[in-house]
Amino acid sequence: LLSTAQSTLFEAFPPKEVGVGQAMFGVGVMVGPTIGPTLGGYIVDNLSWPWIFYINVPLGIFAAFMVYTYVHDALHQKKSLTIDGTGILLLALCVGSLQWMLERGERFDWFDSRFVTVLAVTTVTSFVLLIWRELTIDEPVINLRVLLNRQLAAGVTMGAFLGFALYGSVFVLPVFLQGLHGFTANQTGMVILPGALASAFTMAIVGRNAGRLDARVTVPIGASLFMFAMWKLSLLTFDSGADDLFWPLIARGVGLGLIFVPLTGATMAELHPSELAQGTGMFNLTRQLGGSLGIAISATLLQRFTAQSRALLAEHVVSGDPLAMARVDGVMRALISKGMNVVTAKQQALLIIDRQLQGQATVLAFSRLYLLSGMALMLSLPLLLLFRSGKSRGLGPDAAH
């Protein structure tokens, strides 16, 4: 759906308005995952969780009607093509196994589980067979030969890093707010919403001015804003509130808005119209896979970073440590003053200190994850050196040809 929609927009809009079409697409792709928690939170708090799924039924019916009525194939798509059924099957098997492995790996303790090991073997085997299949037939479902275009190859690789940073940070924020601060799903969504609106507003402006923007300039600026936002979020403490997230999330939204439209347009700039579906498909696929990897890695590292931070903090909370004993005594006196006996007060004081220790360790773990998301995007910037031009498709010097 994503690749077909994006290639259709490339073909439907005249060259001078390609940026507007991609901005419309980008609002859905980039802002959707951020607005989702807001709408989902409202539904969960006011209806029930099954309605998160039911709400898609009328939207799907409406979308199907609109596509059937208004979307038509381009001339180069109307010739009869042989359907690569084997390639589609291998692609579904490869991507499905990989997604399942990434999403369930942490729950089953990764490769200690036979189930995850089977998924990994299936992923690798189907991937190898898919590559062999697509390179040996005339009409493959994935035309890997288009990756010989270095600008497309660099762009789809950056798309994977973008997906990692976007979905990794989207995963971390709700867990941080709900797990540490006790926010409801609806409250979490309202905190995230301003950043989503900032991203949508930025994409609208960037899309309107795509002809004057160069991805080799806007993408580094956007990535720097995203890194700045992640750095600010990494400074949050156990006592930070919603107000402390407002401006970092605005900066994150603006940064993503500066990245998506120029990067997409420049990635597809050198493709023939008949190759657009393949190019957009690869771009969306790598972004989605990067996002799945970002979520899986973030979930795994959250537990590991928390355990590491807890171990480091626990070294300073040992029997005989003056500061630790003073803290325990202070909590004990507070509990005793409320009528609790000495033995119970000591037990409860130790439990309170333990919860505080766990909370601080979790905060430190989130801090490292925020920085990881920002660094992932920054590390992809050298790929821009492979771009011959940073102009969007149809907006460069060769647009008239």
mmCIF file of N, CA and C in Angstrom, residues 178-303:
data_model
loop_
_atom_site.group_PDB
_atom_site.id
_atom_site.type_symbol
_atom_site.label_atom_id
_atom_site.label_comp_id
_atom_site.label_asym_id
_atom_site.label_seq_id
_atom_site.Cartn_x
_atom_site.Cartn_y
_atom_site.Cartn_z
ATOM 1 N N GLN A 178 4.271 6.585 30.642
ATOM 2 C CA GLN A 178 3.312 5.745 31.350
ATOM 3 C C GLN A 178 3.977 4.902 32.446
ATOM 4 N N GLY A 179 5.192 4.427 32.159
ATOM 5 C CA GLY A 179 5.859 3.567 33.125
ATOM 6 C C GLY A 179 6.431 4.307 34.312
ATOM 7 N N LEU A 180 7.001 5.484 34.072
ATOM 8 C CA LEU A 180 7.663 6.222 35.153
ATOM 9 C C LEU A 180 6.796 7.313 35.764
ATOM 10 N N HIS A 181 5.945 7.923 34.951
ATOM 11 C CA HIS A 181 5.174 9.067 35.440
ATOM 12 C C HIS A 181 3.698 8.763 35.629
ATOM 13 N N GLY A 182 3.290 7.547 35.289
ATOM 14 C CA GLY A 182 1.911 7.159 35.539
ATOM 15 C C GLY A 182 0.887 7.834 34.658
ATOM 16 N N PHE A 183 1.302 8.319 33.478
ATOM 17 C CA PHE A 183 0.361 8.950 32.573
ATOM 18 C C PHE A 183 -0.606 7.905 32.020
ATOM 19 N N THR A 184 -1.851 8.328 31.745
ATOM 20 C CA THR A 184 -2.777 7.460 31.032
ATOM 21 C C THR A 184 -2.423 7.481 29.549
ATOM 22 N N ALA A 185 -3.034 6.570 28.783
ATOM 23 C CA ALA A 185 -2.776 6.536 27.339
ATOM 24 C C ALA A 185 -3.187 7.848 26.689
ATOM 25 N N ASN A 186 -4.307 8.422 27.134
ATOM 26 C CA ASN A 186 -4.780 9.678 26.559
ATOM 27 C C ASN A 186 -3.843 10.829 26.898
ATOM 28 N N GLN A 187 -3.388 10.884 28.146
ATOM 29 C CA GLN A 187 -2.453 11.937 28.546
ATOM 30 C C GLN A 187 -1.145 11.835 27.761
ATOM 31 N N THR A 188 -0.676 10.618 27.547
ATOM 32 C CA THR A 188 0.544 10.412 26.770
ATOM 33 C C THR A 188 0.371 10.938 25.361
ATOM 34 N N GLY A 189 -0.775 10.628 24.747
ATOM 35 C CA GLY A 189 -1.037 11.101 23.399
ATOM 36 C C GLY A 189 -1.060 12.615 23.312
ATOM 37 N N MET A 190 -1.641 13.271 24.310
ATOM 38 C CA MET A 190 -1.710 14.735 24.289
ATOM 39 C C MET A 190 -0.340 15.368 24.451
ATOM 40 N N VAL A 191 0.560 14.711 25.169
ATOM 41 C CA VAL A 191 1.923 15.224 25.301
ATOM 42 C C VAL A 191 2.658 15.130 23.969
ATOM 43 N N ILE A 192 2.434 14.033 23.235
ATOM 44 C CA ILE A 192 3.133 13.790 21.979
ATOM 45 C C ILE A 192 2.542 14.607 20.822
ATOM 46 N N LEU A 193 1.265 14.961 20.912
ATOM 47 C CA LEU A 193 0.550 15.602 19.804
ATOM 48 C C LEU A 193 1.207 16.878 19.271
ATOM 49 N N PRO A 194 1.653 17.831 20.109
ATOM 50 C CA PRO A 194 2.250 19.057 19.556
ATOM 51 C C PRO A 194 3.429 18.793 18.629
ATOM 52 N N GLY A 195 4.255 17.811 18.942
ATOM 53 C CA GLY A 195 5.370 17.465 18.074
ATOM 54 C C GLY A 195 4.900 16.948 16.732
ATOM 55 N N ALA A 196 3.812 16.175 16.733
ATOM 56 C CA ALA A 196 3.254 15.659 15.481
ATOM 57 C C ALA A 196 2.726 16.798 14.619
ATOM 58 N N LEU A 197 2.050 17.754 15.252
ATOM 59 C CA LEU A 197 1.531 18.901 14.513
ATOM 60 C C LEU A 197 2.669 19.746 13.953
ATOM 61 N N ALA A 198 3.750 19.889 14.714
ATOM 62 C CA ALA A 198 4.918 20.626 14.223
ATOM 63 C C ALA A 198 5.517 19.945 13.007
ATOM 64 N N SER A 199 5.547 18.610 13.026
ATOM 65 C CA SER A 199 6.066 17.859 11.887
ATOM 66 C C SER A 199 5.191 18.053 10.661
ATOM 67 N N ALA A 200 3.873 17.993 10.839
ATOM 68 C CA ALA A 200 2.946 18.181 9.722
ATOM 69 C C ALA A 200 3.071 19.582 9.137
ATOM 70 N N PHE A 201 3.159 20.585 9.998
ATOM 71 C CA PHE A 201 3.288 21.969 9.549
ATOM 72 C C PHE A 201 4.591 22.166 8.772
ATOM 73 N N THR A 202 5.677 21.577 9.280
ATOM 74 C CA THR A 202 6.975 21.700 8.598
ATOM 75 C C THR A 202 6.947 21.025 7.242
ATOM 76 N N MET A 203 6.345 19.843 7.163
ATOM 77 C CA MET A 203 6.265 19.139 5.878
ATOM 78 C C MET A 203 5.476 19.932 4.857
ATOM 79 N N ALA A 204 4.407 20.595 5.296
ATOM 80 C CA ALA A 204 3.607 21.404 4.377
ATOM 81 C C ALA A 204 4.447 22.534 3.787
ATOM 82 N N ILE A 205 5.235 23.189 4.631
ATOM 83 C CA ILE A 205 6.086 24.286 4.150
ATOM 84 C C ILE A 205 7.182 23.763 3.238
ATOM 85 N N VAL A 206 7.836 22.671 3.657
ATOM 86 C CA VAL A 206 8.913 22.085 2.855
ATOM 87 C C VAL A 206 8.385 21.605 1.507
ATOM 88 N N GLY A 207 7.212 20.973 1.500
ATOM 89 C CA GLY A 207 6.628 20.505 0.252
ATOM 90 C C GLY A 207 6.345 21.635 -0.713
ATOM 91 N N ARG A 208 5.852 22.747 -0.206
ATOM 92 C CA ARG A 208 5.561 23.906 -1.052
ATOM 93 C C ARG A 208 6.825 24.511 -1.649
ATOM 94 N N ASN A 209 7.928 24.356 -0.966
ATOM 95 C CA ASN A 209 9.184 24.975 -1.413
ATOM 96 C C ASN A 209 10.216 23.943 -1.838
ATOM 97 N N ALA A 210 9.753 22.749 -2.219
ATOM 98 C CA ALA A 210 10.673 21.666 -2.557
ATOM 99 C C ALA A 210 11.614 22.034 -3.692
ATOM 100 N N GLY A 211 11.158 22.856 -4.619
ATOM 101 C CA GLY A 211 11.999 23.224 -5.756
ATOM 102 C C GLY A 211 13.206 24.058 -5.382
ATOM 103 N N ARG A 212 13.162 24.706 -4.223
ATOM 104 C CA ARG A 212 14.273 25.564 -3.795
ATOM 105 C C ARG A 212 15.122 24.920 -2.705
ATOM 106 N N LEU A 213 14.791 23.692 -2.349
ATOM 107 C CA LEU A 213 15.505 23.035 -1.250
ATOM 108 C C LEU A 213 16.371 21.894 -1.760
ATOM 109 N N ASP A 214 17.505 21.707 -1.114
ATOM 110 C CA ASP A 214 18.441 20.645 -1.463
ATOM 111 C C ASP A 214 18.523 19.684 -0.278
ATOM 112 N N ALA A 215 18.259 18.401 -0.530
ATOM 113 C CA ALA A 215 18.264 17.410 0.546
ATOM 114 C C ALA A 215 19.604 17.348 1.255
ATOM 115 N N ARG A 216 20.676 17.656 0.529
ATOM 116 C CA ARG A 216 22.004 17.610 1.140
ATOM 117 C C ARG A 216 22.198 18.722 2.171
ATOM 118 N N VAL A 217 21.264 19.680 2.192
ATOM 119 C CA VAL A 217 21.288 20.749 3.187
ATOM 120 C C VAL A 217 20.208 20.535 4.245
ATOM 121 N N THR A 218 18.977 20.275 3.774
ATOM 122 C CA THR A 218 17.860 20.166 4.720
ATOM 123 C C THR A 218 17.953 18.929 5.609
ATOM 124 N N VAL A 219 18.425 17.808 5.047
ATOM 125 C CA VAL A 219 18.496 16.573 5.852
ATOM 126 C C VAL A 219 19.476 16.718 7.017
ATOM 127 N N PRO A 220 20.704 17.249 6.804
ATOM 128 C CA PRO A 220 21.584 17.449 7.970
ATOM 129 C C PRO A 220 21.005 18.407 9.003
ATOM 130 N N ILE A 221 20.301 19.456 8.537
ATOM 131 C CA ILE A 221 19.677 20.377 9.496
ATOM 132 C C ILE A 221 18.607 19.647 10.297
ATOM 133 N N GLY A 222 17.783 18.872 9.589
ATOM 134 C CA GLY A 222 16.740 18.116 10.275
ATOM 135 C C GLY A 222 17.310 17.091 11.246
ATOM 136 N N ALA A 223 18.365 16.395 10.820
ATOM 137 C CA ALA A 223 18.994 15.397 11.691
ATOM 138 C C ALA A 223 19.609 16.061 12.926
ATOM 139 N N SER A 224 20.168 17.249 12.755
ATOM 140 C CA SER A 224 20.754 17.974 13.893
ATOM 141 C C SER A 224 19.672 18.386 14.890
ATOM 142 N N LEU A 225 18.517 18.835 14.367
ATOM 143 C CA LEU A 225 17.406 19.174 15.257
ATOM 144 C C LEU A 225 16.910 17.935 16.000
ATOM 145 N N PHE A 226 16.835 16.814 15.279
ATOM 146 C CA PHE A 226 16.407 15.561 15.907
ATOM 147 C C PHE A 226 17.405 15.155 16.988
ATOM 148 N N MET A 227 18.700 15.262 16.713
ATOM 149 C CA MET A 227 19.724 14.907 17.686
ATOM 150 C C MET A 227 19.644 15.839 18.901
ATOM 151 N N PHE A 228 19.404 17.126 18.649
ATOM 152 C CA PHE A 228 19.261 18.084 19.750
ATOM 153 C C PHE A 228 18.074 17.696 20.635
ATOM 154 N N ALA A 229 16.958 17.314 19.997
ATOM 155 C CA ALA A 229 15.779 16.917 20.755
ATOM 156 C C ALA A 229 16.058 15.673 21.596
ATOM 157 N N MET A 230 16.752 14.699 21.009
ATOM 158 C CA MET A 230 17.068 13.480 21.758
ATOM 159 C C MET A 230 18.018 13.782 22.921
ATOM 160 N N TRP A 231 18.939 14.717 22.707
ATOM 161 C CA TRP A 231 19.854 15.109 23.785
ATOM 162 C C TRP A 231 19.081 15.764 24.932
ATOM 163 N N LYS A 232 18.131 16.641 24.588
ATOM 164 C CA LYS A 232 17.323 17.282 25.630
ATOM 165 C C LYS A 232 16.480 16.254 26.386
ATOM 166 N N LEU A 233 15.931 15.285 25.647
ATOM 167 C CA LEU A 233 15.139 14.250 26.307
ATOM 168 C C LEU A 233 16.008 13.377 27.208
ATOM 169 N N SER A 234 17.274 13.215 26.825
ATOM 170 C CA SER A 234 18.171 12.393 27.647
ATOM 171 C C SER A 234 18.493 13.050 28.985
ATOM 172 N N LEU A 235 18.194 14.340 29.116
ATOM 173 C CA LEU A 235 18.462 15.066 30.359
ATOM 174 C C LEU A 235 17.291 15.011 31.328
ATOM 175 N N LEU A 236 16.180 14.393 30.901
ATOM 176 C CA LEU A 236 15.019 14.308 31.781
ATOM 177 C C LEU A 236 15.345 13.498 33.032
ATOM 178 N N THR A 237 14.694 13.853 34.113
ATOM 179 C CA THR A 237 14.899 13.157 35.379
ATOM 180 C C THR A 237 13.594 12.510 35.834
ATOM 181 N N PHE A 238 13.659 11.849 36.972
ATOM 182 C CA PHE A 238 12.484 11.196 37.523
ATOM 183 C C PHE A 238 11.396 12.205 37.870
ATOM 184 N N ASP A 239 11.798 13.457 38.115
ATOM 185 C CA ASP A 239 10.836 14.496 38.512
ATOM 186 C C ASP A 239 10.378 15.360 37.347
ATOM 187 N N SER A 240 10.855 15.091 36.134
ATOM 188 C CA SER A 240 10.461 15.893 34.980
ATOM 189 C C SER A 240 8.985 15.680 34.665
ATOM 190 N N GLY A 241 8.343 16.753 34.165
ATOM 191 C CA GLY A 241 6.925 16.681 33.824
ATOM 192 C C GLY A 241 6.693 16.876 32.340
ATOM 193 N N ALA A 242 5.420 16.983 31.976
ATOM 194 C CA ALA A 242 5.043 17.124 30.566
ATOM 195 C C ALA A 242 5.616 18.393 29.950
ATOM 196 N N ASP A 243 5.703 19.464 30.737
ATOM 197 C CA ASP A 243 6.221 20.728 30.202
ATOM 198 C C ASP A 243 7.669 20.601 29.741
ATOM 199 N N ASP A 244 8.418 19.715 30.370
ATOM 200 C CA ASP A 244 9.826 19.545 30.019
ATOM 201 C C ASP A 244 10.000 18.828 28.673
ATOM 202 N N LEU A 245 8.926 18.202 28.177
ATOM 203 C CA LEU A 245 9.002 17.490 26.909
ATOM 204 C C LEU A 245 8.530 18.329 25.735
ATOM 205 N N PHE A 246 7.872 19.444 25.995
ATOM 206 C CA PHE A 246 7.207 20.196 24.921
ATOM 207 C C PHE A 246 8.175 20.635 23.834
ATOM 208 N N TRP A 247 9.190 21.414 24.191
ATOM 209 C CA TRP A 247 10.086 21.961 23.175
ATOM 210 C C TRP A 247 10.991 20.899 22.534
ATOM 211 N N PRO A 248 11.492 19.925 23.294
ATOM 212 C CA PRO A 248 12.232 18.854 22.617
ATOM 213 C C PRO A 248 11.391 18.111 21.579
ATOM 214 N N LEU A 249 10.117 17.874 21.872
ATOM 215 C CA LEU A 249 9.272 17.172 20.903
ATOM 216 C C LEU A 249 8.926 18.061 19.718
ATOM 217 N N ILE A 250 8.830 19.363 19.937
ATOM 218 C CA ILE A 250 8.636 20.294 18.813
ATOM 219 C C ILE A 250 9.855 20.253 17.895
ATOM 220 N N ALA A 251 11.051 20.295 18.495
ATOM 221 C CA ALA A 251 12.288 20.232 17.699
ATOM 222 C C ALA A 251 12.377 18.907 16.949
ATOM 223 N N ARG A 252 11.982 17.819 17.588
ATOM 224 C CA ARG A 252 11.975 16.512 16.923
ATOM 225 C C ARG A 252 11.036 16.518 15.727
ATOM 226 N N GLY A 253 9.842 17.074 15.909
ATOM 227 C CA GLY A 253 8.870 17.117 14.821
ATOM 228 C C GLY A 253 9.334 17.950 13.646
ATOM 229 N N VAL A 254 9.903 19.122 13.937
ATOM 230 C CA VAL A 254 10.418 19.984 12.864
ATOM 231 C C VAL A 254 11.565 19.286 12.137
ATOM 232 N N GLY A 255 12.443 18.635 12.891
ATOM 233 C CA GLY A 255 13.569 17.930 12.275
ATOM 234 C C GLY A 255 13.115 16.845 11.326
ATOM 235 N N LEU A 256 12.148 16.033 11.746
ATOM 236 C CA LEU A 256 11.635 14.972 10.875
ATOM 237 C C LEU A 256 10.955 15.560 9.654
ATOM 238 N N GLY A 257 10.274 16.698 9.837
ATOM 239 C CA GLY A 257 9.629 17.353 8.705
ATOM 240 C C GLY A 257 10.619 17.844 7.671
ATOM 241 N N LEU A 258 11.793 18.250 8.118
ATOM 242 C CA LEU A 258 12.835 18.723 7.195
ATOM 243 C C LEU A 258 13.536 17.566 6.475
ATOM 244 N N ILE A 259 13.375 16.363 6.994
ATOM 245 C CA ILE A 259 14.087 15.213 6.428
ATOM 246 C C ILE A 259 13.277 14.484 5.368
ATOM 247 N N PHE A 260 12.028 14.153 5.682
ATOM 248 C CA PHE A 260 11.309 13.155 4.886
ATOM 249 C C PHE A 260 11.078 13.578 3.440
ATOM 250 N N VAL A 261 10.478 14.736 3.211
ATOM 251 C CA VAL A 261 10.125 15.128 1.843
ATOM 252 C C VAL A 261 11.370 15.317 0.969
ATOM 253 N N PRO A 262 12.383 16.091 1.399
ATOM 254 C CA PRO A 262 13.570 16.228 0.551
ATOM 255 C C PRO A 262 14.300 14.912 0.315
ATOM 256 N N LEU A 263 14.398 14.063 1.348
ATOM 257 C CA LEU A 263 15.101 12.796 1.190
ATOM 258 C C LEU A 263 14.369 11.888 0.207
ATOM 259 N N THR A 264 13.053 11.814 0.323
ATOM 260 C CA THR A 264 12.276 10.970 -0.586
ATOM 261 C C THR A 264 12.401 11.458 -2.015
ATOM 262 N N GLY A 265 12.225 12.760 -2.212
ATOM 263 C CA GLY A 265 12.296 13.314 -3.561
ATOM 264 C C GLY A 265 13.652 13.116 -4.204
ATOM 265 N N ALA A 266 14.719 13.354 -3.442
ATOM 266 C CA ALA A 266 16.065 13.194 -3.991
ATOM 267 C C ALA A 266 16.393 11.732 -4.257
ATOM 268 N N THR A 267 15.892 10.838 -3.415
ATOM 269 C CA THR A 267 16.155 9.409 -3.605
ATOM 270 C C THR A 267 15.579 8.914 -4.929
ATOM 271 N N MET A 268 14.404 9.416 -5.298
ATOM 272 C CA MET A 268 13.726 8.973 -6.521
ATOM 273 C C MET A 268 14.072 9.827 -7.742
ATOM 274 N N ALA A 269 14.940 10.812 -7.573
ATOM 275 C CA ALA A 269 15.148 11.816 -8.614
ATOM 276 C C ALA A 269 15.630 11.243 -9.947
ATOM 277 N N GLU A 270 16.436 10.191 -9.917
ATOM 278 C CA GLU A 270 17.051 9.696 -11.148
ATOM 279 C C GLU A 270 16.352 8.468 -11.724
ATOM 280 N N LEU A 271 15.216 8.078 -11.142
ATOM 281 C CA LEU A 271 14.534 6.880 -11.604
ATOM 282 C C LEU A 271 13.631 7.169 -12.796
ATOM 283 N N HIS A 272 13.550 6.200 -13.710
ATOM 284 C CA HIS A 272 12.593 6.272 -14.810
ATOM 285 C C HIS A 272 11.193 6.069 -14.236
ATOM 286 N N PRO A 273 10.151 6.681 -14.840
ATOM 287 C CA PRO A 273 8.793 6.497 -14.310
ATOM 288 C C PRO A 273 8.409 5.045 -14.074
ATOM 289 N N SER A 274 8.866 4.150 -14.939
ATOM 290 C CA SER A 274 8.528 2.737 -14.783
ATOM 291 C C SER A 274 9.222 2.100 -13.576
ATOM 292 N N GLU A 275 10.232 2.785 -13.021
ATOM 293 C CA GLU A 275 10.973 2.255 -11.875
ATOM 294 C C GLU A 275 10.517 2.843 -10.549
ATOM 295 N N LEU A 276 9.563 3.808 -10.615
ATOM 296 C CA LEU A 276 9.148 4.491 -9.392
ATOM 297 C C LEU A 276 8.532 3.539 -8.365
ATOM 298 N N ALA A 277 7.686 2.630 -8.846
ATOM 299 C CA ALA A 277 7.049 1.705 -7.906
ATOM 300 C C ALA A 277 8.090 0.858 -7.179
ATOM 301 N N GLN A 278 9.118 0.418 -7.935
ATOM 302 C CA GLN A 278 10.178 -0.372 -7.314
ATOM 303 C C GLN A 278 10.973 0.464 -6.322
ATOM 304 N N GLY A 279 11.307 1.688 -6.730
ATOM 305 C CA GLY A 279 12.098 2.548 -5.858
ATOM 306 C C GLY A 279 11.366 2.923 -4.579
ATOM 307 N N THR A 280 10.107 3.332 -4.705
ATOM 308 C CA THR A 280 9.341 3.697 -3.514
ATOM 309 C C THR A 280 9.077 2.475 -2.637
ATOM 310 N N GLY A 281 8.903 1.322 -3.289
ATOM 311 C CA GLY A 281 8.702 0.101 -2.512
ATOM 312 C C GLY A 281 9.903 -0.222 -1.647
ATOM 313 N N MET A 282 11.095 -0.115 -2.226
ATOM 314 C CA MET A 282 12.309 -0.385 -1.453
ATOM 315 C C MET A 282 12.504 0.637 -0.343
ATOM 316 N N PHE A 283 12.210 1.909 -0.650
ATOM 317 C CA PHE A 283 12.374 2.958 0.353
ATOM 318 C C PHE A 283 11.459 2.709 1.550
ATOM 319 N N ASN A 284 10.200 2.383 1.269
ATOM 320 C CA ASN A 284 9.246 2.137 2.354
ATOM 321 C C ASN A 284 9.556 0.847 3.097
ATOM 322 N N LEU A 285 9.989 -0.179 2.353
ATOM 323 C CA LEU A 285 10.317 -1.454 2.996
ATOM 324 C C LEU A 285 11.481 -1.296 3.969
ATOM 325 N N THR A 286 12.546 -0.626 3.526
ATOM 326 C CA THR A 286 13.706 -0.462 4.410
ATOM 327 C C THR A 286 13.372 0.430 5.601
ATOM 328 N N ARG A 287 12.512 1.436 5.379
ATOM 329 C CA ARG A 287 12.128 2.285 6.505
ATOM 330 C C ARG A 287 11.334 1.484 7.534
ATOM 331 N N GLN A 288 10.418 0.632 7.048
ATOM 332 C CA GLN A 288 9.626 -0.185 7.963
ATOM 333 C C GLN A 288 10.486 -1.202 8.701
ATOM 334 N N LEU A 289 11.415 -1.821 7.970
ATOM 335 C CA LEU A 289 12.311 -2.789 8.614
ATOM 336 C C LEU A 289 13.220 -2.094 9.622
ATOM 337 N N GLY A 290 13.687 -0.907 9.266
ATOM 338 C CA GLY A 290 14.492 -0.135 10.209
ATOM 339 C C GLY A 290 13.695 0.205 11.456
ATOM 340 N N GLY A 291 12.402 0.531 11.265
ATOM 341 C CA GLY A 291 11.544 0.817 12.405
ATOM 342 C C GLY A 291 11.339 -0.396 13.302
ATOM 343 N N SER A 292 11.116 -1.551 12.676
ATOM 344 C CA SER A 292 10.944 -2.783 13.464
ATOM 345 C C SER A 292 12.210 -3.101 14.243
ATOM 346 N N LEU A 293 13.347 -2.900 13.584
ATOM 347 C CA LEU A 293 14.621 -3.134 14.261
ATOM 348 C C LEU A 293 14.809 -2.143 15.404
ATOM 349 N N GLY A 294 14.407 -0.888 15.184
ATOM 350 C CA GLY A 294 14.525 0.121 16.232
ATOM 351 C C GLY A 294 13.699 -0.218 17.455
ATOM 352 N N ILE A 295 12.471 -0.688 17.237
ATOM 353 C CA ILE A 295 11.603 -1.062 18.351
ATOM 354 C C ILE A 295 12.167 -2.269 19.098
ATOM 355 N N ALA A 296 12.604 -3.284 18.325
ATOM 356 C CA ALA A 296 13.124 -4.503 18.947
ATOM 357 C C ALA A 296 14.389 -4.217 19.752
ATOM 358 N N ILE A 297 15.301 -3.447 19.165
ATOM 359 C CA ILE A 297 16.550 -3.132 19.855
ATOM 360 C C ILE A 297 16.283 -2.262 21.084
ATOM 361 N N SER A 298 15.368 -1.301 20.954
ATOM 362 C CA SER A 298 15.048 -0.426 22.087
ATOM 363 C C SER A 298 14.465 -1.227 23.244
ATOM 364 N N ALA A 299 13.560 -2.173 22.925
ATOM 365 C CA ALA A 299 12.958 -2.989 23.982
ATOM 366 C C ALA A 299 14.009 -3.838 24.691
ATOM 367 N N THR A 300 14.937 -4.388 23.896
ATOM 368 C CA THR A 300 15.984 -5.226 24.485
ATOM 369 C C THR A 300 16.956 -4.395 25.324
ATOM 370 N N LEU A 301 17.392 -3.271 24.752
ATOM 371 C CA LEU A 301 18.378 -2.443 25.449
ATOM 372 C C LEU A 301 17.795 -1.765 26.681
ATOM 373 N N LEU A 302 16.480 -1.498 26.660
ATOM 374 C CA LEU A 302 15.863 -0.882 27.833
ATOM 375 C C LEU A 302 16.062 -1.767 29.067
ATOM 376 N N GLN A 303 15.854 -3.063 28.907
ATOM 377 C CA GLN A 303 16.052 -3.982 30.021
ATOM 378 C C GLN A 303 17.529 -4.087 30.416
#
